Structure formats: structure tokens, C-alpha cells
Amino acid sequence: MIYNLGKGKDENFILAEDYFNKDNFRKYESIMCLGNGYLGLRNTNEEDYVSQVRGLYISGCFNRFHETEVTELPNCPDVIGMKIWLNEKEFDLTQFTILNYERTLNIRSGLATRIVEIKSKSQERFILKFKKFVSMDNLHLICQKVEILPLDDDVDFKLCTGIDGQVTNSSVQHFSEGDKRLFNDKIMQSCFKTTESKIDFVLNSSVKFNTEDYFSQIQMDRRKIFMNFKKKIKKGDTLIFEKFSTIHTSRDKENENLLLEDFKKKSKEELNEIIKYDFEELFLKSEDCFLKNIWNKSDIKIKSINSFDQFAVRFSIYHLHIMTPAHDSRMSIAAKGLSGEGYKGHVFWDTEIFCLPYFIYEHPEIARKLLEYRFNSLISARKKASSGGYLGAQYPWESAWIDDGEVTPVWGAADIITGKSTKIWSGFIEIHVTSDVVYAIEQYFKIARDLDFMKRYGYEIIFETALFWTSRLEYNENLDLYEINDVMGPDEYKEHVNNNAFTNQMAYYNMSLALKYFYKLKSNDEDTFKILENSINISSIAEKIEKIINKIYLQRPNKNLIIPQDDTYLNLKSIDLTPFKNQKHVGEIFKFYNLKQVNEIQVSKQADIMMMLYLLEDEFDYETIKANYDYYEPRTLHDSSLSLSTHCILAKKMNHMELAYELFHKSIKIDLGENMQSSNDGIHAASIGGIWRATILGFCGIKNIDEILEIDPRLPNEWDMIEFNLVFRGNSMNLLITKNTIAIVLYENKEVKIKIKDEIYTVNDEMKFKY
Amino acid sequence: MIYNLGKGKDENFILAEDYFNKDNFRKYESIMCLGNGYLGLRNTNEEDYVSQVRGLYISGCFNRFHETEVTELPNCPDVIGMKIWLNEKEFDLTQFTILNYERTLNIRSGLATRIVEIKSKSQERFILKFKKFVSMDNLHLICQKVEILPLDDDVDFKLCTGIDGQVTNSSVQHFSEGDKRLFNDKIMQSCFKTTESKIDFVLNSSVKFNTEDYFSQIQMDRRKIFMNFKKKIKKGDTLIFEKFSTIHTSRDKENENLLLEDFKKKSKEELNEIIKYDFEELFLKSEDCFLKNIWNKSDIKIKSINSFDQFAVRFSIYHLHIMTPAHDSRMSIAAKGLSGEGYKGHVFWDTEIFCLPYFIYEHPEIARKLLEYRFNSLISARKKASSGGYLGAQYPWESAWIDDGEVTPVWGAADIITGKSTKIWSGFIEIHVTSDVVYAIEQYFKIARDLDFMKRYGYEIIFETALFWTSRLEYNENLDLYEINDVMGPDEYKEHVNNNAFTNQMAYYNMSLALKYFYKLKSNDEDTFKILENSINISSIAEKIEKIINKIYLQRPNKNLIIPQDDTYLNLKSIDLTPFKNQKHVGEIFKFYNLKQVNEIQVSKQADIMMMLYLLEDEFDYETIKANYDYYEPRTLHDSSLSLSTHCILAKKMNHMELAYELFHKSIKIDLGENMQSSNDGIHAASIGGIWRATILGFCGIKNIDEILEIDPRLPNEWDMIEFNLVFRGNSMNLLITKNTIAIVLYENKEVKIKIKDEIYTVNDEMKFKY
């Protein structure tokens, strides 16, 4: 088991590892990641191990190492690492006998701890306690505290720690080295600049002892500045030292207009103030922000036979916050958050479809920021559209900095047949992300009722993307229909297909929405209409849409109600997928078939048709959804972390509650399960978002229908109760759902329309329903 | 003890480590380095450890990561690494009980071996044998062989190995990634290109088992291509596999005019031929070259009470060969050879003053190549001179590729007082290297009598460098003398001194030599004279020299015969240097004084005046040399690997035989001693060359006086006999020296003039002398 309950206020807030296994490091580094949306810090040990991968990522600070690579989030210089010697023996748990070991992450407060009792080969015992946190109060601050207690004899203690710029992204170096210096024997400062994007990074670090009586000396090496400390610790005495480090970049809004010298000075002075406090004081400030910003607002309480459910939902909330750059709308959520190198810090549809629902319902102000990122990166979308010969705005499959354009890498893993690298086609032909963004905007608008957002940003995106689709559609004379050919749908096993149902349907949705708003604005909001008419000529866009909207090729259910995933899928051969349905690692099928062969089998990587039926469920009847679920689910390997939560929600819809709960658990286990490699390169943001989505939008059945909040719960058998807060159209409320009751308490006494079963109620303060 | 004797033909050829200590890895990687002058391979373990630093360097293939750094020799993708699992347990000696351990390097044949017997936590014993060599027959080839024998039970064996481009120079990445591919399930190929110098690297690698019955599969990762193998090994059966890897670059002469695609193909086909042989067959070919090229020609046999002396001298010969790019005169010897990142693969005066004597006397054809490098890099020397506003050719303090110019880094270690990085002034003001090169040319010419070299290359260098000095000298009106101010001599503790005795004296030497050849050519070799007159106007150079040669400020002995090291040295304060004279690590003094403070103390880093008195010993009388030795040696910390061998030779000259032998041993111990960190970043080329120099030029007293070979031996008390070969003016000979006899055997019956004591003899075939 990789979690424990915690006690008292920490009950169900503790993730723990109770035995040392160096083969599991990379998983724990990711799932126990620390962060605050500005920075993400992999939870590595202070000492070095071969299997350990240090990681510190600052949101939005992309760099491209070389023209043969794509831009990525650089792994920043490390401040966590500490070499500790006890009587000349370097501390490293493989070299001592471990008498006691516990490592925890408190997700309520963001505190990581490690307590070890060890025995040296010469039979001396020591207790070492390590604590660290990334401040939620000061986004630039990382704090560490170490306590060392020799139990059997005095010990010669040595420490070497500082700022280590010998860090890479799997060997790729993103920084050139700048000045490094020790100020007043106290503050180490080291500067770096990204090689291509020319972003300055300034790190400051300082170490503080609970005694004056120690030896210290500065040392420098290539890309390294560190201090050596020596001290004799008496048997029974506890040596305590604390290390405070900050990181600032020239991309930070507050430094944008500062000269490097000035922000170096400012950051040094800031740390000089910080070190007047001690670790515990700084921790309390950070913990306070965790409570205020996260738990007081959006905790979920679940009474389940399985307490893991309670923990898992909180785990998802914790990660949703530490990975999200809520401070800056020029950035968005990466597919692995800020917890690892996987997917290079790039932004996918994962943000809008899988993570955004949480923020829309819980922190609409953050949801807005994330959507503003898409507005700010319209420059990239316009670039991508025009480079393909299209009009309007086409969002890149993978996004990075707002003007980077398409950043999907081109080459991937080995093809087992040819021995060559496989070409990654997503960046060229996986085009549905553009309408996914629009879908999310409409969701946000309907739920948050943020008209200001729409006027400033939303409408422009909707029209510009619709314009893209009008130019992307291809007229087929024989059919007198507009097709979308040569694409990849969400099912990435199928390259170069024609008329992927999901892609076409979502494009249709996107264009229809533009048309709806065109007429709405024309008749109801002359000012906005005029502005958009002047800036992007929406009349001409509407005209283009109207010409073709009714001739878009949409896949229709066949006589068995099955909607073809694309023009060819239903004619492909079927094979026995059992071995792959139970796969322990992603991509198992590619150890037996290459992509060309997989392309010719009725097998899907993830929800494709099912994603369409979920997102646009009101467009399809229950029978169609069910027939397709029964057809496609057995053909889906869930070989993507995006697949399970959607299937869970659909299973609940079809009252397959055991299956739904099983899928919910499988989805949790993508990061929290027994597979010790799955999260090596970072947590799975979409899966993390999916846990919340399955819980609230799935089991609790939360859905908006225009101005009405629908609640259609069906709790798993294992659950007795779930309680959570929501914000719907500006109204904060508390919901408590049991097996057969729904209790709603409004925090602000504003009126909300609630739909339960087929009844619509108006709630003013509180109300309780049976269902 | 870090060596053993070996037996039979290997007696005194084996360097061994008999216990496992991961803290010593980096030293052994360097001193047990493999290579052939084309490539150098740090001798790392197949499995990974935190304290291990893999290294593969190809001579001359420099790259500059960023404008803020200097060019360096990139650490190439690794082929040595192998992950081995025994019953799912990853092989790593810290995780098993070690029952037997021995690791050896055979310097006679270049074979590295490691034999371990281990016991797993579940009490299963295994014997693993690892062998590897870098071929001296095919300069591009690295061969490995592994044998695994389970003693107690069958075992599930897994192997993962290939080409790993996730290698850096202390985190600096020099390559962009090119194609990678597996050909015919057999040959992995991976291509890289240096980011700035655009040199293509093509690596091929193939793994071969002693059985057909195993599972294999290709895998790729970022900058990695590798294969996974699985096999059940029966108890008592030995699994054997061999891995052959090649590396080729577009800098290789044979690839210079090939398209990348062609040399990829060629190198793949080459490996396809190679793998038709097995490890032992390929090893025999390589061993044969070791014998033919090195040991048959230039072995030294010493009968000493201390067999370490015999080994150490061979150790120096081994390393002198594996670090020297004898194949290409566009390259030279780096300060750390090809054994580590230290000094970035740069070429210093170490080559000409410390390493070249071996090659001049033993392999004059290689000595010539090394000096041709200086001719080929005249472009750099002219660039440096003119960028400083000077005429002619000034060699860079540190050299890399022939047209790179000055490549000395500008910033070094921390200043303990200011907390800032220390500025490295060598590249700006340590200028004596220019005349050191000329000194070496004259030595080569006198000993090898290679007039062709002089006509093609030597004269031009001598005149062009002399021209530089004429422009570098500064006229002092008060003294009516020409000074050289603001320099650093060999004693790098002293920055910005005026009239460093060594620098001025060597500049004078350089100009005098030019003048000598000017008149010699004018009167004896009209053709060469005309050519040089036309190309570089030597008359005008000679005129410039003559104007000032007699007014050059040369430091003169004071009344105590002490020659001032520079204008101020003798007036500086003296401190007690005892703690630093016994230092275990380099630079100890800088832990107590910063450079500014050291600048104000009578303390020298290394031989400075003494180097002058050694190189130009015929210009000074014995009393002066002795007086200065007695004055300066106590003030010299030998804080450079360049210092000891010179002092050893001088101590022998002054008949301090115990001291000389002690210094000889200290000099050996720079790399072979108990300090387990000293060679971390590579062996010390100058010290390695110094061991040979102290042995042959020191104890055996070999010296040339124009056409005469002087032999003035004085063997250490511990030695009974030394036997070695020499080539003097084209004559190969064998010398056998005992405590009181010298026996000479000429191999080719040509006449050689020999001076012993004050007699000159003419030897035709063989002769024996008493002394």
C-alpha cells in the first residue's frame, strides 16, 4: 500500500512510503511532487542515487535546445541535493542498515517528510529527519529542514550543498551559465540563461544552523556553487539545519522590465529577509495558503468502505493545484503538470477536456486564466492555420509558449519491424484540439456565466476557429458533402483516416456555435458585434459557415446503432485483444505489432466515439450511446490515461455501477497503483483531472443545462455519502449527496435553478431532495 | 596497493584493484583508461553508479556549447553501459555480497578485466567476468565480452544495452541527435552532430551470444537505442555475450569527403565484417599492434628493489601512447590525454616540454606529427598575435582545433574572500608557450635530424614566433632595455609580474635561434632561404631581432647567485609553507589565502626558475643552478603535476640521489598514489611524460649536444640496471646501464658519437663503458 490515512486533521491527507526501494524512486518523485503552479519540484531525496531523477520546472519558461528538437520545459538547477558525511561515510541508504523508514507527503499542507533510523557498518545508529515544502505563500520559495541525531557516539558531520546547475533534461542542457557568487558568507547566488529563449534564471540559496559553532567554506565548480560545512555532533544532540532557496526568472511578470542586475539584487535581498524566519514559520504561512486557496474552497468528503477513494479524490485536487499556473495567463497545464519531463511540459487538449471542469466548477477565476492562455496563444493558432494553407486559427496539437506554434515532436519510439524511429503524426493530423478548446469555452461560459470573458476573448476564439474549419473541410463532389480527410482522432492507433466521427462532429459543433453567437450578438449586443465585425469580419465568417454547415459529413449510426469511428474502422479485421486489455504497461501492443499493422485492426487506444458521445451526450439517445459503448469498449485498450474516466462516467450513465467503480479505481491507479514505472516521467494530468470529473460529473451527475444545474447522482455501492462545494453561475453552494438524498446549501442566498430527475426546482438558501 | 605484478609475460604489466570501493571509481576510470590515440575510453563499469563518470573522447573533435564557454572535447555517446538483471534483481555491486573481486588493466595488451563472485540477498551465487579493450588495430573499435555463470540455481537473465547518447560533459550537451536505427535485428546505429562545430558522429553496435536461443527486442528513447535480451541460464552453464561497437566521425580523414549517408553505410558494413570474428580473435590483432608499435620498440626494463618503478615507467609509456593522436597531425596531446574532462581536451606546453621528449627519442615519427600540429595551428597563433596587436605568431596558452585560437577559459574557482569566481589570467598573459614550442622543435631537430621537417614547418614557426617576440618586447627608456611586462610565468601563483626570468630568457632563446638559422640558411641553403624570404620576409624579421636582441632584460643572479623569478618576487614576504608543502590535494593554499594574497608571498606553484635552469642548463654554471635550487625548492609547493619530474632531474644533477628518488616516486604517485581523487578528471599527461623524462633524461642522463649523444647516468641506489632503446639521429640503439657500466648496441651499424663523462667515443656496432 502506498498511502496511509493520517490522523486527526490529516486523516486521508497522507501519502506514505514505508519501505525503501530505490527502484520506485521515480514514481514517488512524481506522485509526491511539490509545487505551487509557478514551480514544480520532483520529490527527490537529498542524497544521490542512480535511479533518482531530480526535477525543478518553472511554468512557461520553455527553451529549444536545437533545431532538431522541439521546445521543452528546462530542468532547472537543483537546490535539493545535499551530500552528508557521517564520520567520513557518505550518507546513502544503500550503504547503511535501515532500522526505520518512513516517507510521507501531506497533501493538505504540501509538506514532505522523511524519517530514517540507520546503522552504519561500524554499528553506529543515527536518526535523520528531512522536511521540505514548496511555498504556496511565496511562489519562488523552496524550504528544507534536516535534523541529525547520533544515538551511539559523537559523529563528525560534513555537509556539501548549494546550487547545482549540472542538471539536464535527459542529458539536454538548456542553460548557459552566468555569474555565481557567495554574498556575505551567507547567500549563494547563481545565474543561468536559457540558450535559445534567453530567459534569465536567478537562484539564491542559504543554509542556516541551530548553532554558531561550525566550519564553512565556499566552493565552485562548473555550473555549481556550494558550501562545505563541518561540525562535530555530540551523541544525543540533534543538529538542525535549514536551507532556503528561491528561483526567479525574467519571464516572471514582475521582472519583465527589470535589468538582470536589478532582479539579481532584488532576489538576493528577498532571501535576506526570508532567512530571518525559520522553517516552521515559513511553513505555517504556506500551509495557510493551502487551506485558504484549496481545501476550504474545494475539498470533497467521501464516506466510502474504501478510504482510498477519499484520499484519491484529494490527491487529484492537490495535483490539480500544484500543476496549474494560476498566476499567469500566458501559461497553461502541461500533460505531466510540473512533475516530470514527460511530454516536455507541453499543453494538450487534456487541459480543456480533462482538467478544466474542476476549475470551472470550483475555481472559475483559474478556469478563466487557463482559457485566456488559449486567447493569448491565438498567435500560435493563426500561425499553424496559415502554415497549412488554412484560414483562421488552428490550435497546435501540442502548445508551449504562446507564440511557439506547433511543438509536437516528429519522431518517437522504435518500429519493431523496420528498426527505424516511428513518425509521430499527431502534430500534423490530430486536429480536434481546436474544437475541444471551443467546447471548453462554451462550458465555462455556461457554468461561470462570464460574459466579460466572452467579449474580450471567447467570441474571437470561437469565430476564428470556426473559420479554420470552413477552410479545412474538403468538398466531395460525388457525395455533395464536406469531409475531413487524412486525420487522427483521439484514437491515436489510427493514422490517416477519413471522417473521424469525433473530429467531424466537434468541427460541426464549433461552427454551429459560431453561427449561434453570430445571430445572438447581431440581435442582442450591437457593440460587441461591431467590434468583432471590425476586427475579424464575423459576417464573412458566418456566411462561409452557412454555406457548408448542412453539408458536413457526420458519421451516422448503422442498423445496429453503431456509429463508425471513421470511414474504414468497421471494415478492419478483428483480433483477440485479451492479452493487451490486461496490459501492465502502456504500448504493449507495439511489442507485437507495428503501427502500420495496428492501423489495420479494429482496436482503439482510448475513448474516441465514446468521447464524442460523452461530450455531446444530449445529441444522442441512450440506446445509441449504449450500443456504441458495448461495441467499442471491448475494442479499446485504454492505452492512454485519458480513456478510463470517460468510460467510468458512461458506465455510470448506463447504470453499470460495478464497472463504473472498477473503472474509477483503474483510473486512480494510473498514478497511485502498483505499477511502479507508470508515473516515472510525471503524473498524468488528464487522469488526475479525470478522477475529479468521474467523481463529480460522473457519480454525482453534475451537469449544466443552460441556466439550470442538473444533479443526477448514482453513488457506487461502496459510498454512503459525498459532500462538496460548487460555484454555478456565481453562486457558491455546498452539496451533500447520499444514496438517496441530495442536500443543497447556498452560501450567498442567490437563486439557483436545480434539475433533479425531471423536475426543476428553484433553490434560495437550502433544500433537501430525495432521489 | 593499487597494482600487482602479473606473471610470465605480463610481469610488471598489470594494474589491479583488489577490492570494491565506489568512492575510487573516478580514479580507476582514468588510470585504467583504454585508448589508441584516436579515442580514449574511461574504464567504467558496465553497470551504473552515482560516483561513476563515463567518458569516451575522440581526439580533435572539439565543440563549443555556448559563447559563454570555451570549446572542449565532447563526451561521446556511451556503448559500455549494460543493465543486467539476475532474477529481476539489477546487477550492481552495492546490492550483492561480494565474495571475490578483481579488476585489472594489462598495459602490455590494453586488456581490461573484471571478475566478481557475488551472492544475492536470496543466497544465490554468480560469477561474472567482464573484459574489454579498445583496439590498437582498428582505431574505431571497442570490444566487450561478458561471461555469467550461475553457481547455485538456474537464473532468469535480462540484458539491456545499446548506444546511449544521454551523456554529457558535466551536464553540457554537445550533440544534436540524428537518425537511429536497428539494421537486420543485428546492428544498432545512432548518429549525432556536434552543435557548433557540426562534426558528424556515427556509432554502430552489435551484441552476439554464444547461443541462438534467446529473446531480443529493439527499444528507443531520447538519444538512446538499445536492445533488450532475455534468456534462462542453467545452473553451471556459462552464458557468454560479446558486444562490438565502432565510432567514426566526419573529422576522420577518410570520411572528410564522404556524404553522411555514405559513411553511415560504410561504417555499418565495416561492423558487419567485424562481427564475423569473435572477441578473442579481435583482441589478438590489437595485442599484436600493442607489441609491435610500443613494447618491442620502447619498453624500458628496470631492475629495482621496488618493482613499482618498473611498472610505473611502463605505465607512463602505455598512457603516452593511448593519449597521443599519432594518426593525425591536426591534433595533439591534451593535458589529461583522452582520459577525462579535465582541461577540456586542450593542448598546453605540457605536450612539447613534458611529453615530446619520449617521442623524440623513441618514436620520432610521432614527435614530428605532434610538431606538425603546431605548424597546422599557426593560423591560431597568428590570430592570437594580431588580436593582441602583435606581429607574427603567438601560440595560445590553451589550444584545441587548429584554427580555434586561444581557448583558455576565463573564470575559475571561488575566491574565498570575495565569494566571486576567480579570473583565470593564463589565456591573457601566460605567454611562454610560444618559445616552449620553439625549444621543442630545436630539440626534435637536433635529436631526430629531420631537415625535411625544418624546411617544411620548423623554420617558419621559429621565425614567426621570433617576430612575435620582437613586437611583444617593451622598450624601457630608463634602462635602455627591452622588457616583457605584465605576464604570468610557469609559476601561476604570480599574476601580472614584470620580467619573469623564464619568459624573458625563453623569448631570448627563441629570437637567438631564429637569428642563428637566418645566417645558416643564408649561407648554406639558398633555396630554403629564398622560399622563406618570399613567404615571410625573414630578412626583415632578422633585422628586427638584431636591433633588440642584446638589449633584452634578462634576470641576472644576485650576489647569492639567486636569479630573481621576476622583478618583485625576492621582495615579497615569506610565510611558513610547511602545511602546504605536505598537501594532499591541489590548491590547498587557496583554502586559506586568495590569489591576491598568494601573489604577495614568496611561494611558487611549480618549477619556474628551475624549469629555465633545466631547459637551458648549458647556459648556467652548476653553482648557480644549485644555489637557486636550494632557494626556490623550499618555496615551491609542487602544486602542479608539472613540477616534480623537473625537480627530480635537477636533484639527480646535484647528486641528491635520495631526494631525486623521492621526487621520482612523488611524481609517479600523482596518478598512481594513494590520493583517490587526484586523477578524477583524467590522468596528468605532463606527469606521465615526466616519469619517462626523469627516468631517461634524469637518472640515465641522456642528453644531446649537437651531433653527440651524452650519457651521464646516476642510478638511484634502489636500481641495479636499466635497459632501453633510443633513436638518435636515425640510429636505433639499445642501452643497458648498471650502477657503473653502460653497454650500447646499435641495431643498424651506423656510426654514433657518444659522450660519457668528458670523453667522446664513436660507436659502430656495440660498446661497453665503465663510468
JSON list of N, CA, C and O in Angstrom, two decimals, chain B residues 99-124:
[
{"chain": "B", "resi": 99, "resn": "LEU", "atom": "N", "xyz": [31.89, -11.83, -2.92]},
{"chain": "B", "resi": 99, "resn": "LEU", "atom": "CA", "xyz": [32.71, -12.93, -2.40]},
{"chain": "B", "resi": 99, "resn": "LEU", "atom": "C", "xyz": [34.13, -12.84, -2.95]},
{"chain": "B", "resi": 99, "resn": "LEU", "atom": "O", "xyz": [35.09, -13.17, -2.26]},
{"chain": "B", "resi": 100, "resn": "ASN", "atom": "N", "xyz": [34.24, -12.44, -4.20]},
{"chain": "B", "resi": 100, "resn": "ASN", "atom": "CA", "xyz": [35.56, -12.26, -4.81]},
{"chain": "B", "resi": 100, "resn": "ASN", "atom": "C", "xyz": [35.50, -11.08, -5.76]},
{"chain": "B", "resi": 100, "resn": "ASN", "atom": "O", "xyz": [34.47, -10.87, -6.41]},
{"chain": "B", "resi": 101, "resn": "TYR", "atom": "N", "xyz": [36.59, -10.37, -5.84]},
{"chain": "B", "resi": 101, "resn": "TYR", "atom": "CA", "xyz": [36.60, -9.19, -6.69]},
{"chain": "B", "resi": 101, "resn": "TYR", "atom": "C", "xyz": [38.01, -8.97, -7.20]},
{"chain": "B", "resi": 101, "resn": "TYR", "atom": "O", "xyz": [38.95, -8.93, -6.41]},
{"chain": "B", "resi": 102, "resn": "GLU", "atom": "N", "xyz": [38.18, -8.88, -8.48]},
{"chain": "B", "resi": 102, "resn": "GLU", "atom": "CA", "xyz": [39.45, -8.38, -9.01]},
{"chain": "B", "resi": 102, "resn": "GLU", "atom": "C", "xyz": [39.23, -7.68, -10.33]},
{"chain": "B", "resi": 102, "resn": "GLU", "atom": "O", "xyz": [38.50, -8.13, -11.21]},
{"chain": "B", "resi": 103, "resn": "ARG", "atom": "N", "xyz": [39.89, -6.55, -10.41]},
{"chain": "B", "resi": 103, "resn": "ARG", "atom": "CA", "xyz": [39.78, -5.75, -11.61]},
{"chain": "B", "resi": 103, "resn": "ARG", "atom": "C", "xyz": [41.20, -5.44, -12.05]},
{"chain": "B", "resi": 103, "resn": "ARG", "atom": "O", "xyz": [42.02, -5.05, -11.21]},
{"chain": "B", "resi": 104, "resn": "THR", "atom": "N", "xyz": [41.50, -5.65, -13.32]},
{"chain": "B", "resi": 104, "resn": "THR", "atom": "CA", "xyz": [42.87, -5.40, -13.77]},
{"chain": "B", "resi": 104, "resn": "THR", "atom": "C", "xyz": [42.90, -4.66, -15.10]},
{"chain": "B", "resi": 104, "resn": "THR", "atom": "O", "xyz": [41.95, -4.71, -15.88]},
{"chain": "B", "resi": 105, "resn": "LEU", "atom": "N", "xyz": [44.00, -3.99, -15.31]},
{"chain": "B", "resi": 105, "resn": "LEU", "atom": "CA", "xyz": [44.31, -3.48, -16.65]},
{"chain": "B", "resi": 105, "resn": "LEU", "atom": "C", "xyz": [45.68, -4.04, -17.01]},
{"chain": "B", "resi": 105, "resn": "LEU", "atom": "O", "xyz": [46.64, -3.88, -16.26]},
{"chain": "B", "resi": 106, "resn": "ASN", "atom": "N", "xyz": [45.73, -4.71, -18.15]},
{"chain": "B", "resi": 106, "resn": "ASN", "atom": "CA", "xyz": [47.01, -5.20, -18.66]},
{"chain": "B", "resi": 106, "resn": "ASN", "atom": "C", "xyz": [47.54, -4.15, -19.63]},
{"chain": "B", "resi": 106, "resn": "ASN", "atom": "O", "xyz": [47.00, -3.99, -20.73]},
{"chain": "B", "resi": 107, "resn": "ILE", "atom": "N", "xyz": [48.59, -3.46, -19.21]},
{"chain": "B", "resi": 107, "resn": "ILE", "atom": "CA", "xyz": [49.06, -2.35, -20.06]},
{"chain": "B", "resi": 107, "resn": "ILE", "atom": "C", "xyz": [49.94, -2.86, -21.21]},
{"chain": "B", "resi": 107, "resn": "ILE", "atom": "O", "xyz": [50.26, -2.12, -22.13]},
{"chain": "B", "resi": 108, "resn": "ARG", "atom": "N", "xyz": [50.32, -4.12, -21.15]},
{"chain": "B", "resi": 108, "resn": "ARG", "atom": "CA", "xyz": [51.07, -4.70, -22.27]},
{"chain": "B", "resi": 108, "resn": "ARG", "atom": "C", "xyz": [50.16, -4.88, -23.48]},
{"chain": "B", "resi": 108, "resn": "ARG", "atom": "O", "xyz": [50.55, -4.68, -24.62]},
{"chain": "B", "resi": 109, "resn": "SER", "atom": "N", "xyz": [48.89, -5.24, -23.21]},
{"chain": "B", "resi": 109, "resn": "SER", "atom": "CA", "xyz": [47.98, -5.57, -24.30]},
{"chain": "B", "resi": 109, "resn": "SER", "atom": "C", "xyz": [46.74, -4.67, -24.36]},
{"chain": "B", "resi": 109, "resn": "SER", "atom": "O", "xyz": [45.96, -4.76, -25.28]},
{"chain": "B", "resi": 110, "resn": "GLY", "atom": "N", "xyz": [46.57, -3.84, -23.34]},
{"chain": "B", "resi": 110, "resn": "GLY", "atom": "CA", "xyz": [45.40, -2.97, -23.34]},
{"chain": "B", "resi": 110, "resn": "GLY", "atom": "C", "xyz": [44.11, -3.67, -22.97]},
{"chain": "B", "resi": 110, "resn": "GLY", "atom": "O", "xyz": [43.02, -3.19, -23.28]},
{"chain": "B", "resi": 111, "resn": "LEU", "atom": "N", "xyz": [44.21, -4.81, -22.30]},
{"chain": "B", "resi": 111, "resn": "LEU", "atom": "CA", "xyz": [43.00, -5.56, -21.94]},
{"chain": "B", "resi": 111, "resn": "LEU", "atom": "C", "xyz": [42.57, -5.23, -20.51]},
{"chain": "B", "resi": 111, "resn": "LEU", "atom": "O", "xyz": [43.37, -5.33, -19.58]},
{"chain": "B", "resi": 112, "resn": "ALA", "atom": "N", "xyz": [41.31, -4.86, -20.36]},
{"chain": "B", "resi": 112, "resn": "ALA", "atom": "CA", "xyz": [40.75, -4.60, -19.03]},
{"chain": "B", "resi": 112, "resn": "ALA", "atom": "C", "xyz": [39.85, -5.76, -18.64]},
{"chain": "B", "resi": 112, "resn": "ALA", "atom": "O", "xyz": [39.04, -6.21, -19.45]},
{"chain": "B", "resi": 113, "resn": "THR", "atom": "N", "xyz": [40.01, -6.25, -17.43]},
{"chain": "B", "resi": 113, "resn": "THR", "atom": "CA", "xyz": [39.16, -7.36, -16.99]},
{"chain": "B", "resi": 113, "resn": "THR", "atom": "C", "xyz": [38.57, -7.05, -15.62]},
{"chain": "B", "resi": 113, "resn": "THR", "atom": "O", "xyz": [39.11, -6.24, -14.86]},
{"chain": "B", "resi": 114, "resn": "ARG", "atom": "N", "xyz": [37.47, -7.70, -15.34]},
{"chain": "B", "resi": 114, "resn": "ARG", "atom": "CA", "xyz": [36.86, -7.62, -14.01]},
{"chain": "B", "resi": 114, "resn": "ARG", "atom": "C", "xyz": [36.22, -8.96, -13.74]},
{"chain": "B", "resi": 114, "resn": "ARG", "atom": "O", "xyz": [35.44, -9.45, -14.57]},
{"chain": "B", "resi": 115, "resn": "ILE", "atom": "N", "xyz": [36.56, -9.56, -12.64]},
{"chain": "B", "resi": 115, "resn": "ILE", "atom": "CA", "xyz": [35.94, -10.84, -12.26]},
{"chain": "B", "resi": 115, "resn": "ILE", "atom": "C", "xyz": [35.34, -10.65, -10.88]},
{"chain": "B", "resi": 115, "resn": "ILE", "atom": "O", "xyz": [36.03, -10.24, -9.94]},
{"chain": "B", "resi": 116, "resn": "VAL", "atom": "N", "xyz": [34.04, -10.94, -10.77]},
{"chain": "B", "resi": 116, "resn": "VAL", "atom": "CA", "xyz": [33.40, -10.84, -9.46]},
{"chain": "B", "resi": 116, "resn": "VAL", "atom": "C", "xyz": [32.62, -12.11, -9.17]},
{"chain": "B", "resi": 116, "resn": "VAL", "atom": "O", "xyz": [32.01, -12.69, -10.06]},
{"chain": "B", "resi": 117, "resn": "GLU", "atom": "N", "xyz": [32.70, -12.53, -7.94]},
{"chain": "B", "resi": 117, "resn": "GLU", "atom": "CA", "xyz": [31.81, -13.59, -7.48]},
{"chain": "B", "resi": 117, "resn": "GLU", "atom": "C", "xyz": [30.91, -12.94, -6.46]},
{"chain": "B", "resi": 117, "resn": "GLU", "atom": "O", "xyz": [31.37, -12.29, -5.51]},
{"chain": "B", "resi": 118, "resn": "ILE", "atom": "N", "xyz": [29.60, -13.07, -6.66]},
{"chain": "B", "resi": 118, "resn": "ILE", "atom": "CA", "xyz": [28.66, -12.36, -5.80]},
{"chain": "B", "resi": 118, "resn": "ILE", "atom": "C", "xyz": [27.59, -13.30, -5.27]},
{"chain": "B", "resi": 118, "resn": "ILE", "atom": "O", "xyz": [27.36, -14.37, -5.84]},
{"chain": "B", "resi": 119, "resn": "LYS", "atom": "N", "xyz": [26.95, -12.85, -4.22]},
{"chain": "B", "resi": 119, "resn": "LYS", "atom": "CA", "xyz": [25.84, -13.62, -3.66]},
{"chain": "B", "resi": 119, "resn": "LYS", "atom": "C", "xyz": [24.66, -12.68, -3.49]},
{"chain": "B", "resi": 119, "resn": "LYS", "atom": "O", "xyz": [24.79, -11.59, -2.94]},
{"chain": "B", "resi": 120, "resn": "SER", "atom": "N", "xyz": [23.51, -13.11, -4.00]},
{"chain": "B", "resi": 120, "resn": "SER", "atom": "CA", "xyz": [22.33, -12.27, -3.90]},
{"chain": "B", "resi": 120, "resn": "SER", "atom": "C", "xyz": [21.74, -12.35, -2.50]},
{"chain": "B", "resi": 120, "resn": "SER", "atom": "O", "xyz": [22.14, -13.19, -1.70]},
{"chain": "B", "resi": 121, "resn": "LYS", "atom": "N", "xyz": [20.78, -11.46, -2.23]},
{"chain": "B", "resi": 121, "resn": "LYS", "atom": "CA", "xyz": [20.15, -11.49, -0.91]},
{"chain": "B", "resi": 121, "resn": "LYS", "atom": "C", "xyz": [19.43, -12.82, -0.66]},
{"chain": "B", "resi": 121, "resn": "LYS", "atom": "O", "xyz": [19.25, -13.23, 0.46]},
{"chain": "B", "resi": 122, "resn": "SER", "atom": "N", "xyz": [19.05, -13.49, -1.78]},
{"chain": "B", "resi": 122, "resn": "SER", "atom": "CA", "xyz": [18.43, -14.80, -1.61]},
{"chain": "B", "resi": 122, "resn": "SER", "atom": "C", "xyz": [19.47, -15.94, -1.73]},
{"chain": "B", "resi": 122, "resn": "SER", "atom": "O", "xyz": [19.13, -17.07, -2.06]},
{"chain": "B", "resi": 123, "resn": "GLN", "atom": "N", "xyz": [20.73, -15.57, -1.47]},
{"chain": "B", "resi": 123, "resn": "GLN", "atom": "CA", "xyz": [21.80, -16.57, -1.29]},
{"chain": "B", "resi": 123, "resn": "GLN", "atom": "C", "xyz": [22.22, -17.30, -2.57]},
{"chain": "B", "resi": 123, "resn": "GLN", "atom": "O", "xyz": [22.84, -18.35, -2.49]},
{"chain": "B", "resi": 124, "resn": "GLU", "atom": "N", "xyz": [21.90, -16.75, -3.74]},
{"chain": "B", "resi": 124, "resn": "GLU", "atom": "CA", "xyz": [22.38, -17.39, -4.97]},
{"chain": "B", "resi": 124, "resn": "GLU", "atom": "C", "xyz": [23.70, -16.76, -5.38]},
{"chain": "B", "resi": 124, "resn": "GLU", "atom": "O", "xyz": [23.82, -15.53, -5.42]}
]
